[in-house]
């Protein structure tokens, strides 16, 4: 679908009340069009990608309240031996060319994905100080070029929280947060919320999916825009793990309810739509796109106090697993990730047609998941 067709497929509409959105990777795919057309609260695009530019233009015209985040792929890698400020400039020079296509679109710009390009700062105080200087330099360059910078892209289950590195140690995101809070321009931070077991429990998900809450408190980040730039079931991916579409949609609804409790969360980009490289197909959301769109449409009239029963037992989605969320389960876009325990169960990509998923969304419309 070209830019003109995409524009015609959208009508000027209010952004969904849901905080769920999409992470769009690499390709022009039908499922991506469906979710973009639903005016999600948050849309994350990875450049370079010609379709992404068309989608960003369309969102700006038709869904003005949708927050758009872009990240640019870079193969540049740095070590602690590199000067962090010079490294920020070198990194900027590798992505600046691809950014020219979105200049003036009012987008937020996210820095390096997790620790793909920079030293792993999530378990080292010295590396965290290096990262603070790097992100401060990156943010200055992004702001100077007209973008609102986002720093962190923190992997699920990291960094070390207060007291975890050693007795009396500080949260390792604190040096970055402190450096950024000195800035006079708008900025945000980002976290990747991946669950190992899709448990419907804030307590069980506190160290992974909802770890951002501890980071926010320990680094005094209340009120600073927080973007969940990737979210979902962690490694080995929901399709490989045998999660059913119904169970996955129900967990998404539970996550949405938790995000609504945090006013500074701008949205959560569900990982992923359209990607075909590496392990991306194991996380593909094409088979739940219709259900997600129905879920987004339903949130305007939801009543969190209703706990209705489904019309019959066969329509009730599978319950969330009552297991510990484990220690990690994040998946850096494009591959890798912390392995999650294998789960039994069966699911096929075809299980859950558009009609069935819409019916599930209607059920979720009546029954809001609570802890």
Tab-separated table of C-alpha atoms in Angstrom:
chain	number	residue	atom	x	y	z
A	1	UNK	CA	0.000	0.000	0.000
A	2	UNK	CA	1.510	3.356	-1.021
A	3	UNK	CA	1.323	6.591	0.942
A	4	UNK	CA	-1.800	7.821	-0.879
A	5	UNK	CA	-3.670	4.572	-0.299
A	6	UNK	CA	-2.676	4.550	3.352
A	7	UNK	CA	-3.891	8.105	3.783
A	8	UNK	CA	-7.215	7.203	2.201
A	9	UNK	CA	-7.550	4.159	4.460
A	10	UNK	CA	-7.522	6.341	7.567
A	11	UNK	CA	-10.095	8.792	8.826
A	12	UNK	CA	-9.284	11.567	11.226
A	13	UNK	CA	-10.027	9.905	14.534
A	14	UNK	CA	-9.328	10.218	18.195
A	15	UNK	CA	-6.445	8.138	19.431
A	16	UNK	CA	-7.560	5.050	21.316
A	17	UNK	CA	-7.905	5.289	25.092
A	18	UNK	CA	-5.811	2.132	25.345
A	19	UNK	CA	-2.103	2.556	26.021
A	20	UNK	CA	-1.274	-0.379	23.763
A	21	UNK	CA	0.377	0.271	20.430
A	22	UNK	CA	2.727	-1.372	17.978
A	23	UNK	CA	6.382	-1.915	17.199
A	24	UNK	CA	6.660	-1.934	13.406
A	25	UNK	CA	9.695	-3.643	11.921
A	26	UNK	CA	11.102	-3.745	8.442
A	27	UNK	CA	8.211	-4.457	6.087
A	28	UNK	CA	5.003	-3.192	4.550
A	29	UNK	CA	2.606	-5.789	6.015
A	30	UNK	CA	-1.198	-6.004	6.158
A	31	UNK	CA	-1.220	-6.404	9.931
A	32	UNK	CA	0.859	-3.247	10.295
A	33	UNK	CA	-1.691	-1.268	8.251
A	34	UNK	CA	-4.540	-2.464	10.452
A	35	UNK	CA	-2.905	-1.354	13.687
A	36	UNK	CA	-1.693	1.988	12.300
A	37	UNK	CA	-5.204	2.697	11.030
A	38	UNK	CA	-6.544	2.153	14.573
A	39	UNK	CA	-4.709	5.296	15.775
A	40	UNK	CA	-2.744	3.594	18.581
A	41	UNK	CA	-1.460	5.669	21.479
A	42	UNK	CA	2.153	4.764	20.593
A	43	UNK	CA	3.808	3.657	17.348
A	44	UNK	CA	7.486	2.702	17.175
A	45	UNK	CA	9.208	2.486	13.788
A	46	UNK	CA	12.683	1.217	12.977
A	47	UNK	CA	14.517	3.010	10.165
A	48	UNK	CA	15.506	2.775	7.391
A	49	UNK	CA	12.103	1.641	6.113
A	50	UNK	CA	10.284	3.362	3.254
A	51	UNK	CA	6.857	2.198	4.453
A	52	UNK	CA	7.541	3.584	7.922
A	53	UNK	CA	7.959	7.075	6.463
A	54	UNK	CA	4.551	6.783	4.750
A	55	UNK	CA	2.983	5.556	7.976
A	56	UNK	CA	4.497	8.407	9.981
A	57	UNK	CA	3.105	10.947	7.504
A	58	UNK	CA	-0.310	9.288	7.698
A	59	UNK	CA	-0.346	9.238	11.498
A	60	UNK	CA	0.603	12.912	11.622
A	61	UNK	CA	-2.340	13.744	9.338
A	62	UNK	CA	-4.980	11.377	10.670
A	63	UNK	CA	-4.004	10.474	14.230
A	64	UNK	CA	-2.412	13.652	15.629
A	65	UNK	CA	-2.487	12.364	19.207
A	66	UNK	CA	-0.483	9.229	18.408
A	67	UNK	CA	3.052	9.503	19.758
A	68	UNK	CA	5.571	8.377	17.154
A	69	UNK	CA	8.990	7.041	18.157
A	70	UNK	CA	11.739	6.217	15.671
A	71	UNK	CA	14.943	4.296	16.143
A	72	UNK	CA	17.649	3.942	13.496
A	73	UNK	CA	19.645	0.761	12.989
A	74	UNK	CA	23.391	1.176	13.431
A	75	UNK	CA	26.218	-1.347	13.395
A	76	UNK	CA	28.575	1.037	15.192
A	77	UNK	CA	29.849	-0.376	18.502
A	78	UNK	CA	31.718	1.357	21.300
A	79	UNK	CA	33.676	0.275	24.360
A	80	UNK	CA	34.562	1.993	27.632
A	81	UNK	CA	37.919	2.780	26.062
A	82	UNK	CA	36.130	5.246	23.759
A	83	UNK	CA	35.422	8.795	24.905
A	84	UNK	CA	31.650	8.754	25.572
A	85	UNK	CA	30.962	12.241	24.191
A	86	UNK	CA	32.916	11.531	21.026
A	87	UNK	CA	31.161	8.168	20.796
A	88	UNK	CA	27.790	9.935	20.912
A	89	UNK	CA	28.850	12.105	17.970
A	90	UNK	CA	30.137	9.100	16.030
A	91	UNK	CA	26.897	7.229	16.691
A	92	UNK	CA	24.874	10.260	15.606
A	93	UNK	CA	26.798	10.462	12.351
A	94	UNK	CA	25.818	6.863	11.518
A	95	UNK	CA	22.079	7.507	11.922
A	96	UNK	CA	21.686	11.128	10.857
A	97	UNK	CA	21.292	10.366	7.155
A	98	UNK	CA	18.299	8.097	7.678
A	99	UNK	CA	16.709	10.629	10.015
A	100	UNK	CA	16.512	13.272	7.294
A	101	UNK	CA	13.349	11.607	5.970
A	102	UNK	CA	11.412	12.279	9.178
A	103	UNK	CA	12.716	15.755	9.987
A	104	UNK	CA	9.910	18.072	11.050
A	105	UNK	CA	7.413	15.265	11.716
A	106	UNK	CA	7.275	15.863	15.466
A	107	UNK	CA	8.716	12.458	16.302
A	108	UNK	CA	10.516	11.234	19.379
A	109	UNK	CA	13.955	9.758	18.717
A	110	UNK	CA	15.174	6.779	20.736
A	111	UNK	CA	18.888	6.144	21.138
A	112	UNK	CA	20.719	2.800	20.886
A	113	UNK	CA	18.656	-0.329	21.451
A	114	UNK	CA	19.527	-1.752	24.879
A	115	UNK	CA	23.300	-2.387	24.821
A	116	UNK	CA	23.716	-3.314	21.158
A	117	UNK	CA	25.934	-0.311	20.378
A	118	UNK	CA	27.314	0.741	23.763
A	119	UNK	CA	29.049	-0.964	26.721
A	120	UNK	CA	26.704	-2.931	28.972
A	121	UNK	CA	26.006	-0.409	31.718
A	122	UNK	CA	23.214	-2.377	33.390
A	123	UNK	CA	25.479	-4.222	35.837
A	124	UNK	CA	28.475	-1.918	36.185
A	125	UNK	CA	28.641	1.413	38.006
A	126	UNK	CA	31.631	2.550	35.936
A	127	UNK	CA	29.874	1.701	32.682
A	128	UNK	CA	26.738	3.491	33.896
A	129	UNK	CA	28.767	6.693	34.333
A	130	UNK	CA	30.084	6.238	30.773
A	131	UNK	CA	26.535	5.717	29.493
A	132	UNK	CA	25.334	8.867	31.270
A	133	UNK	CA	27.822	10.980	29.304
A	134	UNK	CA	26.990	9.159	26.076
A	135	UNK	CA	23.230	9.616	26.416
A	136	UNK	CA	23.640	13.261	27.438
A	137	UNK	CA	25.679	13.872	24.282
A	138	UNK	CA	23.217	11.965	22.108
A	139	UNK	CA	20.286	13.891	23.571
A	140	UNK	CA	21.953	17.242	22.888
A	141	UNK	CA	22.528	16.281	19.262
A	142	UNK	CA	18.965	15.016	18.843
A	143	UNK	CA	17.491	18.137	20.422
A	144	UNK	CA	19.682	20.359	18.290
A	145	UNK	CA	18.367	18.616	15.180
A	146	UNK	CA	14.748	19.153	16.225
A	147	UNK	CA	13.903	15.791	17.776
A	148	UNK	CA	12.678	15.012	21.288
A	149	UNK	CA	15.257	12.505	22.615
A	150	UNK	CA	14.501	9.262	24.425
A	151	UNK	CA	17.274	7.599	26.409
A	152	UNK	CA	17.681	4.168	27.946
A	153	UNK	CA	15.920	1.519	25.843
A	154	UNK	CA	16.366	-0.533	29.004
A	155	UNK	CA	16.157	-4.284	28.570
A	156	UNK	CA	13.485	-6.124	30.550
A	157	UNK	CA	14.749	-7.210	33.963
A	158	UNK	CA	17.544	-4.639	34.071
A	159	UNK	CA	19.412	-2.620	35.286
A	160	UNK	CA	20.596	-3.437	38.789
A	161	UNK	CA	18.258	-1.725	41.242
A	162	UNK	CA	19.257	0.013	44.481
A	163	UNK	CA	21.207	-2.371	46.720
A	164	UNK	CA	21.436	-5.146	44.105
A	165	UNK	CA	25.002	-4.452	42.978
A	166	UNK	CA	26.309	-4.094	46.533
A	167	UNK	CA	25.079	-2.952	49.926
A	168	UNK	CA	24.028	0.695	49.587
A	169	UNK	CA	24.560	0.789	45.808
A	170	UNK	CA	22.357	3.054	43.709
A	171	UNK	CA	20.077	2.134	40.834
A	172	UNK	CA	22.370	2.009	37.797
A	173	UNK	CA	20.033	4.136	35.694
A	174	UNK	CA	20.469	6.970	38.176
A	175	UNK	CA	23.606	8.510	36.569
A	176	UNK	CA	21.747	8.678	33.242
A	177	UNK	CA	18.626	10.082	34.887
A	178	UNK	CA	20.651	12.687	36.775
A	179	UNK	CA	22.448	13.826	33.615
A	180	UNK	CA	19.176	14.122	31.714
A	181	UNK	CA	17.305	15.965	34.445
A	182	UNK	CA	19.808	18.786	34.031
A	183	UNK	CA	18.604	19.355	30.464
A	184	UNK	CA	16.360	22.333	29.733
A	185	UNK	CA	14.534	20.668	26.822
A	186	UNK	CA	11.852	17.942	26.793
A	187	UNK	CA	13.100	14.348	26.905
A	188	UNK	CA	11.870	10.897	27.789
A	189	UNK	CA	13.165	7.493	28.798
A	190	UNK	CA	12.284	4.013	27.610
A	191	UNK	CA	11.943	0.479	28.923
A	192	UNK	CA	11.251	-2.903	27.318
A	193	UNK	CA	8.498	-4.756	29.160
A	194	UNK	CA	8.787	-8.460	28.389
A	195	UNK	CA	7.138	-11.210	30.409
A	196	UNK	CA	8.378	-14.779	30.666
A	197	UNK	CA	5.115	-16.393	31.724
A	198	UNK	CA	2.345	-13.831	31.092
A	199	UNK	CA	1.257	-13.861	34.715
A	200	UNK	CA	-1.702	-11.648	35.621
A	201	UNK	CA	-0.020	-10.378	38.785
A	202	UNK	CA	1.782	-7.111	39.440
A	203	UNK	CA	3.797	-8.846	42.148
A	204	UNK	CA	4.958	-11.659	39.857
A	205	UNK	CA	5.763	-9.223	37.032
A	206	UNK	CA	7.450	-6.615	39.250
A	207	UNK	CA	11.008	-7.608	38.294
A	208	UNK	CA	10.401	-7.830	34.555
A	209	UNK	CA	7.330	-6.343	32.871
A	210	UNK	CA	6.760	-3.678	35.547
A	211	UNK	CA	10.366	-3.109	36.628
A	212	UNK	CA	10.119	0.422	35.304
A	213	UNK	CA	8.154	1.312	38.448
A	214	UNK	CA	11.176	0.672	40.685
A	215	UNK	CA	13.463	2.501	38.266
A	216	UNK	CA	11.132	5.500	38.248
A	217	UNK	CA	10.933	5.640	42.041
A	218	UNK	CA	14.635	5.090	42.755
A	219	UNK	CA	15.736	7.609	40.115
A	220	UNK	CA	13.027	10.205	40.924
A	221	UNK	CA	11.629	10.138	37.389
A	222	UNK	CA	8.015	10.811	38.263
A	223	UNK	CA	6.460	13.052	35.631
A	224	UNK	CA	9.116	12.361	32.979
A	225	UNK	CA	7.534	10.772	29.865
A	226	UNK	CA	8.137	7.013	29.845
A	227	UNK	CA	7.840	5.025	26.628
A	228	UNK	CA	7.528	1.245	26.670
A	229	UNK	CA	9.126	0.886	23.245
A	230	UNK	CA	8.849	-2.919	23.119
A	231	UNK	CA	6.514	-5.216	25.068
A	232	UNK	CA	5.129	-8.714	24.994
A	233	UNK	CA	6.146	-12.275	25.771
A	234	UNK	CA	9.897	-12.789	25.956
A	235	UNK	CA	12.158	-15.462	24.505
A	236	UNK	CA	11.602	-17.806	22.790
A	237	UNK	CA	8.634	-15.776	21.487
A	238	UNK	CA	4.923	-16.307	21.982
A	239	UNK	CA	4.449	-18.454	18.881
A	240	UNK	CA	7.335	-20.771	19.718
A	241	UNK	CA	6.215	-20.977	23.336
A	242	UNK	CA	2.778	-22.279	22.338
A	243	UNK	CA	0.797	-19.367	23.782
A	244	UNK	CA	-2.710	-19.183	22.337
A	245	UNK	CA	-3.960	-15.983	20.705
A	246	UNK	CA	-6.727	-15.803	23.336
A	247	UNK	CA	-4.292	-16.040	26.251
A	248	UNK	CA	-1.973	-13.482	24.676
A	249	UNK	CA	-4.763	-10.974	24.064
A	250	UNK	CA	-6.003	-11.401	27.609
A	251	UNK	CA	-2.523	-10.684	28.981
A	252	UNK	CA	-2.292	-7.605	26.737
A	253	UNK	CA	-5.544	-6.408	28.268
A	254	UNK	CA	-4.135	-7.019	31.759
A	255	UNK	CA	-0.977	-5.083	30.853
A	256	UNK	CA	-3.066	-2.218	29.484
A	257	UNK	CA	-4.884	-1.962	32.815
A	258	UNK	CA	-1.554	-1.751	34.654
A	259	UNK	CA	-0.254	0.946	32.307
A	260	UNK	CA	-3.386	3.004	32.945
A	261	UNK	CA	-2.310	3.140	36.599
A	262	UNK	CA	0.857	5.039	35.575
A	263	UNK	CA	0.084	8.452	34.143
A	264	UNK	CA	3.625	9.075	32.909
A	265	UNK	CA	3.584	5.964	30.683
A	266	UNK	CA	2.930	7.244	27.171
A	267	UNK	CA	2.168	3.839	25.710
A	268	UNK	CA	3.508	0.338	25.085
A	269	UNK	CA	4.577	-0.865	21.633
A	270	UNK	CA	3.734	-4.556	21.282
A	271	UNK	CA	6.592	-6.466	19.648
A	272	UNK	CA	6.355	-6.993	16.686
A	273	UNK	CA	4.555	-6.313	13.394
A	274	UNK	CA	6.060	-6.980	9.971
A	275	UNK	CA	9.532	-8.239	10.889
A	276	UNK	CA	10.958	-11.275	9.095
A	277	UNK	CA	14.643	-11.257	10.111
A	278	UNK	CA	16.326	-13.408	12.718
A	279	UNK	CA	13.958	-14.450	15.513
A	280	UNK	CA	11.371	-11.782	14.638
A	281	UNK	CA	8.892	-14.327	13.154
A	282	UNK	CA	8.632	-16.010	16.581
A	283	UNK	CA	7.129	-12.765	17.903
A	284	UNK	CA	4.972	-11.900	14.874
A	285	UNK	CA	1.591	-10.460	15.888
A	286	UNK	CA	-0.175	-10.834	12.524
A	287	UNK	CA	-2.532	-13.528	13.839
A	288	UNK	CA	-3.737	-11.314	16.708
A	289	UNK	CA	-3.885	-8.030	14.790
A	290	UNK	CA	-7.678	-8.152	14.378
A	291	UNK	CA	-8.157	-8.907	18.062
A	292	UNK	CA	-5.810	-6.115	19.059
A	293	UNK	CA	-7.593	-3.606	16.822
A	294	UNK	CA	-10.918	-4.637	18.381
A	295	UNK	CA	-9.357	-4.286	21.820
A	296	UNK	CA	-8.129	-0.782	21.010
A	297	UNK	CA	-11.575	0.188	19.739
A	298	UNK	CA	-13.293	-1.160	22.845
A	299	UNK	CA	-11.370	0.789	25.461
A	300	UNK	CA	-13.342	4.009	25.136
A	301	UNK	CA	-16.382	2.466	26.805
A	302	UNK	CA	-14.702	0.088	29.219
A	303	UNK	CA	-15.808	0.043	32.806
A	304	UNK	CA	-12.964	-1.200	34.998
A	305	UNK	CA	-15.450	-2.119	37.717
A	306	UNK	CA	-17.310	-4.697	35.621
A	307	UNK	CA	-16.300	-8.315	36.064
A	308	UNK	CA	-18.785	-10.010	33.776
A	309	UNK	CA	-18.782	-13.680	32.912
A	310	UNK	CA	-18.365	-14.682	29.260
A	311	UNK	CA	-21.531	-15.769	27.433
A	312	UNK	CA	-20.400	-19.403	27.556
A	313	UNK	CA	-17.454	-21.396	28.797
A	314	UNK	CA	-16.063	-22.027	25.326
A	315	UNK	CA	-15.589	-18.293	24.719
A	316	UNK	CA	-13.599	-17.682	27.888
A	317	UNK	CA	-9.910	-16.993	27.135
A	318	UNK	CA	-7.248	-19.079	28.788
A	319	UNK	CA	-6.183	-17.894	32.205
A	320	UNK	CA	-2.783	-16.343	32.768
A	321	UNK	CA	-0.176	-18.722	34.086
A	322	UNK	CA	0.282	-18.571	37.844
A	323	UNK	CA	4.038	-18.924	37.653
A	324	UNK	CA	6.889	-16.686	38.623
A	325	UNK	CA	7.902	-14.291	35.882
A	326	UNK	CA	11.455	-15.535	36.226
A	327	UNK	CA	14.566	-13.496	35.633
A	328	UNK	CA	14.327	-11.725	32.337
A	329	UNK	CA	12.743	-12.788	29.095
A	330	UNK	CA	13.469	-9.652	27.078
A	331	UNK	CA	14.221	-9.857	23.405
A	332	UNK	CA	16.385	-7.239	21.704
A	333	UNK	CA	14.638	-6.589	18.369
A	334	UNK	CA	16.196	-8.707	15.652
A	335	UNK	CA	17.366	-11.605	17.791
A	336	UNK	CA	18.888	-12.779	21.031
A	337	UNK	CA	17.226	-12.417	24.377
A	338	UNK	CA	17.208	-14.156	27.735
A	339	UNK	CA	15.692	-17.626	27.355
A	340	UNK	CA	12.378	-18.198	29.069
A	341	UNK	CA	11.266	-21.632	30.280
A	342	UNK	CA	9.656	-23.760	27.600
A	343	UNK	CA	5.917	-24.144	28.065
A	344	UNK	CA	3.590	-26.904	27.039
A	345	UNK	CA	0.489	-26.256	25.030
A	346	UNK	CA	-0.506	-26.049	21.415
A	347	UNK	CA	-1.267	-23.159	19.189
A	348	UNK	CA	-1.227	-22.531	15.486
A	349	UNK	CA	-0.915	-19.234	13.725
A	350	UNK	CA	-4.310	-19.874	12.198
A	351	UNK	CA	-5.967	-20.521	15.547
A	352	UNK	CA	-8.202	-17.582	16.243
A	353	UNK	CA	-9.741	-16.113	13.117
A	354	UNK	CA	-10.568	-12.430	12.867
A	355	UNK	CA	-14.143	-13.204	13.943
A	356	UNK	CA	-13.046	-15.223	16.970
A	357	UNK	CA	-10.526	-12.592	18.035
A	358	UNK	CA	-13.117	-9.855	17.677
A	359	UNK	CA	-15.434	-11.907	19.897
A	360	UNK	CA	-12.650	-12.224	22.451
A	361	UNK	CA	-12.112	-8.469	22.360
A	362	UNK	CA	-15.837	-7.998	22.950
A	363	UNK	CA	-15.537	-10.234	25.996
A	364	UNK	CA	-12.570	-8.208	27.243
A	365	UNK	CA	-14.671	-5.118	26.635
A	366	UNK	CA	-16.979	-6.378	29.390
A	367	UNK	CA	-14.371	-7.861	31.682
A	368	UNK	CA	-11.407	-5.693	32.561
A	369	UNK	CA	-8.488	-7.691	33.941
A	370	UNK	CA	-7.498	-6.741	37.476
A	371	UNK	CA	-4.875	-8.001	39.914
